[in-house]
Amino acid sequence: MAGRPLVAESVSLPALLPPDTTALVVRLAARPPVRVARLGRLLPDLSVAQLRTILRRKDRSTVRALRAAWGVHPFPPPAAHWTADLVVQCPAQERCPDAQRCAESIDAVIAAAYRVYRMYLSAEVADATGAADRLREVIAGRRHHVRRCAPALLYPDTPVSVARWKRRLWTELAATRTGPAS
């Protein structure tokens, strides 16, 4: 399994990973009305109030399970976005007008980000720059679907390496520091 990509849908995983992880962390964000609409497509016989109750209970249950199993609390939304390398979303406020098109746009952004990430793991410098250029192009055409993209994906430090990927969060935090560097 070493060297093979792992895709896991997990609210708890980002809270458990160290800041210097080699993982590419992608978070799919959705506003509550969009989540309700998605669930409503799967359970069309339920009322909107029932769907909201299901999601509220699911979210509470996830928090309780995370605390019980791992002893950690999931990050609040702003921090959860910060811990992700890429945060993608349906830009709709209430109901996604075209779920298929939205999913295709999000998939394209994730695939382009993954190509840059792979370059860090394989240390392919020339390809990393081209992959980052492509990612910026993809995001430009779908900017409403992207809430956050880590600078390490958009503008890779060269030479790229696993060690540089692991330091990406520290590098980003250092760049946002105000005042004199210590």
mmCIF file of C-alpha atoms in Angstrom, residues 18-180:
data_model
loop_
_atom_site.group_PDB
_atom_site.id
_atom_site.type_symbol
_atom_site.label_atom_id
_atom_site.label_comp_id
_atom_site.label_asym_id
_atom_site.label_seq_id
_atom_site.Cartn_x
_atom_site.Cartn_y
_atom_site.Cartn_z
ATOM 1 C CA PRO A 18 0.018 16.019 12.565
ATOM 2 C CA PRO A 19 0.700 19.416 10.942
ATOM 3 C CA ASP A 20 3.628 17.926 9.013
ATOM 4 C CA THR A 21 1.637 15.145 7.381
ATOM 5 C CA THR A 22 2.418 13.929 3.875
ATOM 6 C CA ALA A 23 -1.319 13.646 3.157
ATOM 7 C CA LEU A 24 -3.180 15.897 0.752
ATOM 8 C CA VAL A 25 -6.164 17.022 2.828
ATOM 9 C CA VAL A 26 -9.228 18.001 0.803
ATOM 10 C CA ARG A 27 -12.369 19.212 2.520
ATOM 11 C CA LEU A 28 -15.748 19.323 0.820
ATOM 12 C CA ALA A 29 -17.709 22.170 2.368
ATOM 13 C CA ALA A 30 -21.426 22.552 1.895
ATOM 14 C CA ARG A 31 -23.843 25.020 3.370
ATOM 15 C CA PRO A 32 -26.678 23.496 5.430
ATOM 16 C CA PRO A 33 -29.390 24.135 2.799
ATOM 17 C CA VAL A 34 -27.268 22.432 0.135
ATOM 18 C CA ARG A 35 -26.667 19.455 2.447
ATOM 19 C CA VAL A 36 -30.422 19.258 3.129
ATOM 20 C CA ALA A 37 -31.175 19.327 -0.604
ATOM 21 C CA ARG A 38 -28.619 16.566 -1.282
ATOM 22 C CA LEU A 39 -30.128 14.374 1.411
ATOM 23 C CA GLY A 40 -33.601 15.192 0.092
ATOM 24 C CA ARG A 41 -32.667 13.735 -3.295
ATOM 25 C CA LEU A 42 -31.810 10.465 -1.524
ATOM 26 C CA LEU A 43 -34.837 10.535 0.805
ATOM 27 C CA PRO A 44 -37.573 12.316 -1.175
ATOM 28 C CA ASP A 45 -40.412 11.251 1.144
ATOM 29 C CA LEU A 46 -39.077 13.235 4.108
ATOM 30 C CA SER A 47 -39.926 16.843 4.890
ATOM 31 C CA VAL A 48 -37.287 19.569 4.973
ATOM 32 C CA ALA A 49 -37.653 19.719 8.777
ATOM 33 C CA GLN A 50 -37.004 15.979 9.037
ATOM 34 C CA LEU A 51 -33.953 16.270 6.771
ATOM 35 C CA ARG A 52 -32.554 19.121 8.881
ATOM 36 C CA THR A 53 -33.066 17.037 12.029
ATOM 37 C CA ILE A 54 -31.200 14.099 10.476
ATOM 38 C CA LEU A 55 -28.231 16.292 9.535
ATOM 39 C CA ARG A 56 -28.147 18.052 12.903
ATOM 40 C CA ARG A 57 -28.173 14.700 14.710
ATOM 41 C CA LYS A 58 -25.541 13.296 12.376
ATOM 42 C CA ASP A 59 -23.248 16.264 13.025
ATOM 43 C CA ARG A 60 -23.705 16.004 16.805
ATOM 44 C CA SER A 61 -23.125 12.266 16.669
ATOM 45 C CA THR A 62 -19.909 12.757 14.705
ATOM 46 C CA VAL A 63 -18.590 15.216 17.301
ATOM 47 C CA ARG A 64 -19.476 12.863 20.177
ATOM 48 C CA ALA A 65 -17.913 9.867 18.428
ATOM 49 C CA LEU A 66 -14.727 11.793 17.681
ATOM 50 C CA ARG A 67 -14.421 12.852 21.315
ATOM 51 C CA ALA A 68 -15.155 9.337 22.587
ATOM 52 C CA ALA A 69 -12.899 7.460 20.171
ATOM 53 C CA TRP A 70 -9.962 9.829 19.876
ATOM 54 C CA GLY A 71 -10.313 12.345 22.670
ATOM 55 C CA VAL A 72 -10.296 15.277 20.279
ATOM 56 C CA HIS A 73 -12.892 17.765 19.187
ATOM 57 C CA PRO A 74 -13.258 18.511 15.470
ATOM 58 C CA PHE A 75 -11.975 21.882 14.441
ATOM 59 C CA PRO A 76 -14.554 24.663 14.116
ATOM 60 C CA PRO A 77 -15.219 25.483 10.449
ATOM 61 C CA PRO A 78 -12.617 28.273 10.004
ATOM 62 C CA ALA A 79 -9.867 26.153 11.552
ATOM 63 C CA ALA A 80 -11.052 23.044 9.688
ATOM 64 C CA HIS A 81 -10.607 24.950 6.434
ATOM 65 C CA TRP A 82 -7.142 26.073 7.507
ATOM 66 C CA THR A 83 -6.040 22.481 8.138
ATOM 67 C CA ALA A 84 -7.098 21.448 4.637
ATOM 68 C CA ASP A 85 -4.869 21.949 1.629
ATOM 69 C CA LEU A 86 -7.908 22.357 -0.581
ATOM 70 C CA VAL A 87 -11.454 23.337 0.394
ATOM 71 C CA VAL A 88 -14.029 22.932 -2.358
ATOM 72 C CA GLN A 89 -17.747 23.603 -2.254
ATOM 73 C CA CYS A 90 -20.954 23.955 -4.170
ATOM 74 C CA PRO A 91 -21.266 27.730 -4.566
ATOM 75 C CA ALA A 92 -25.057 27.640 -4.289
ATOM 76 C CA GLN A 93 -26.563 29.288 -1.226
ATOM 77 C CA GLU A 94 -29.784 27.275 -1.039
ATOM 78 C CA ARG A 95 -30.069 24.535 -3.647
ATOM 79 C CA CYS A 96 -27.519 23.367 -6.184
ATOM 80 C CA PRO A 97 -29.056 24.086 -9.601
ATOM 81 C CA ASP A 98 -26.985 21.432 -11.406
ATOM 82 C CA ALA A 99 -25.487 18.809 -9.100
ATOM 83 C CA GLN A 100 -23.798 16.940 -11.958
ATOM 84 C CA ARG A 101 -22.033 20.039 -13.282
ATOM 85 C CA CYS A 102 -21.065 21.083 -9.753
ATOM 86 C CA ALA A 103 -19.577 17.629 -9.048
ATOM 87 C CA GLU A 104 -17.634 17.726 -12.333
ATOM 88 C CA SER A 105 -16.190 21.151 -11.480
ATOM 89 C CA ILE A 106 -15.157 20.033 -8.011
ATOM 90 C CA ASP A 107 -13.665 16.811 -9.405
ATOM 91 C CA ALA A 108 -11.612 18.808 -11.929
ATOM 92 C CA VAL A 109 -10.159 21.030 -9.184
ATOM 93 C CA ILE A 110 -9.327 18.055 -6.958
ATOM 94 C CA ALA A 111 -7.701 16.167 -9.855
ATOM 95 C CA ALA A 112 -5.561 19.188 -10.776
ATOM 96 C CA ALA A 113 -4.497 19.658 -7.127
ATOM 97 C CA TYR A 114 -3.666 15.974 -6.871
ATOM 98 C CA ARG A 115 -1.333 16.250 -9.877
ATOM 99 C CA VAL A 116 0.662 18.979 -8.087
ATOM 100 C CA TYR A 117 0.706 16.951 -4.866
ATOM 101 C CA ARG A 118 2.055 13.908 -6.745
ATOM 102 C CA MET A 119 4.954 16.018 -7.976
ATOM 103 C CA TYR A 120 6.003 16.716 -4.377
ATOM 104 C CA LEU A 121 5.996 13.011 -3.639
ATOM 105 C CA SER A 122 8.036 12.158 -6.731
ATOM 106 C CA ALA A 123 10.199 15.340 -6.696
ATOM 107 C CA GLU A 124 9.530 16.084 -10.380
ATOM 108 C CA VAL A 125 10.434 19.783 -10.501
ATOM 109 C CA ALA A 126 9.549 20.647 -14.103
ATOM 110 C CA ASP A 127 6.266 18.801 -13.910
ATOM 111 C CA ALA A 128 5.344 20.521 -10.633
ATOM 112 C CA THR A 129 5.514 23.949 -12.217
ATOM 113 C CA GLY A 130 3.370 22.832 -15.166
ATOM 114 C CA ALA A 131 0.918 21.079 -12.880
ATOM 115 C CA ALA A 132 0.623 24.216 -10.715
ATOM 116 C CA ASP A 133 0.013 26.339 -13.819
ATOM 117 C CA ARG A 134 -2.756 23.930 -14.827
ATOM 118 C CA LEU A 135 -4.262 24.021 -11.313
ATOM 119 C CA ARG A 136 -4.400 27.835 -11.405
ATOM 120 C CA GLU A 137 -6.129 27.655 -14.814
ATOM 121 C CA VAL A 138 -8.677 25.124 -13.543
ATOM 122 C CA ILE A 139 -9.392 27.227 -10.449
ATOM 123 C CA ALA A 140 -9.731 30.392 -12.538
ATOM 124 C CA GLY A 141 -12.581 28.752 -14.428
ATOM 125 C CA ARG A 142 -14.192 27.455 -11.252
ATOM 126 C CA ARG A 143 -13.242 30.011 -8.611
ATOM 127 C CA HIS A 144 -16.674 29.892 -6.936
ATOM 128 C CA HIS A 145 -16.087 26.227 -6.147
ATOM 129 C CA VAL A 146 -12.816 26.870 -4.277
ATOM 130 C CA ARG A 147 -12.763 28.365 -0.786
ATOM 131 C CA ARG A 148 -9.104 27.663 -0.091
ATOM 132 C CA CYS A 149 -6.124 26.317 -1.975
ATOM 133 C CA ALA A 150 -2.816 26.077 -0.135
ATOM 134 C CA PRO A 151 -0.012 28.188 -1.605
ATOM 135 C CA ALA A 152 2.146 25.043 -1.784
ATOM 136 C CA LEU A 153 -0.239 23.737 -4.446
ATOM 137 C CA LEU A 154 -0.522 26.973 -6.407
ATOM 138 C CA TYR A 155 3.126 28.041 -6.251
ATOM 139 C CA PRO A 156 5.310 25.044 -5.427
ATOM 140 C CA ASP A 157 8.722 25.703 -3.926
ATOM 141 C CA THR A 158 11.415 24.228 -6.081
ATOM 142 C CA PRO A 159 12.888 21.773 -5.825
ATOM 143 C CA VAL A 160 9.759 19.944 -4.752
ATOM 144 C CA SER A 161 10.184 17.114 -2.284
ATOM 145 C CA VAL A 162 8.305 15.181 0.353
ATOM 146 C CA ALA A 163 10.134 17.202 3.029
ATOM 147 C CA ARG A 164 8.936 20.493 1.492
ATOM 148 C CA TRP A 165 5.369 19.143 1.312
ATOM 149 C CA LYS A 166 5.529 18.200 4.996
ATOM 150 C CA ARG A 167 6.634 21.767 5.866
ATOM 151 C CA ARG A 168 3.924 23.449 3.776
ATOM 152 C CA LEU A 169 1.747 24.513 6.696
ATOM 153 C CA TRP A 170 4.697 25.949 8.625
ATOM 154 C CA THR A 171 5.838 27.821 5.515
ATOM 155 C CA GLU A 172 2.351 29.229 4.989
ATOM 156 C CA LEU A 173 2.020 30.292 8.619
ATOM 157 C CA ALA A 174 5.435 31.970 8.525
ATOM 158 C CA ALA A 175 4.392 33.950 5.445
ATOM 159 C CA THR A 176 1.282 35.263 7.202
ATOM 160 C CA ARG A 177 3.101 36.360 10.352
ATOM 161 C CA THR A 178 2.965 40.075 11.053
ATOM 162 C CA GLY A 179 5.774 42.033 12.618
ATOM 163 C CA PRO A 180 9.467 41.246 12.637
#
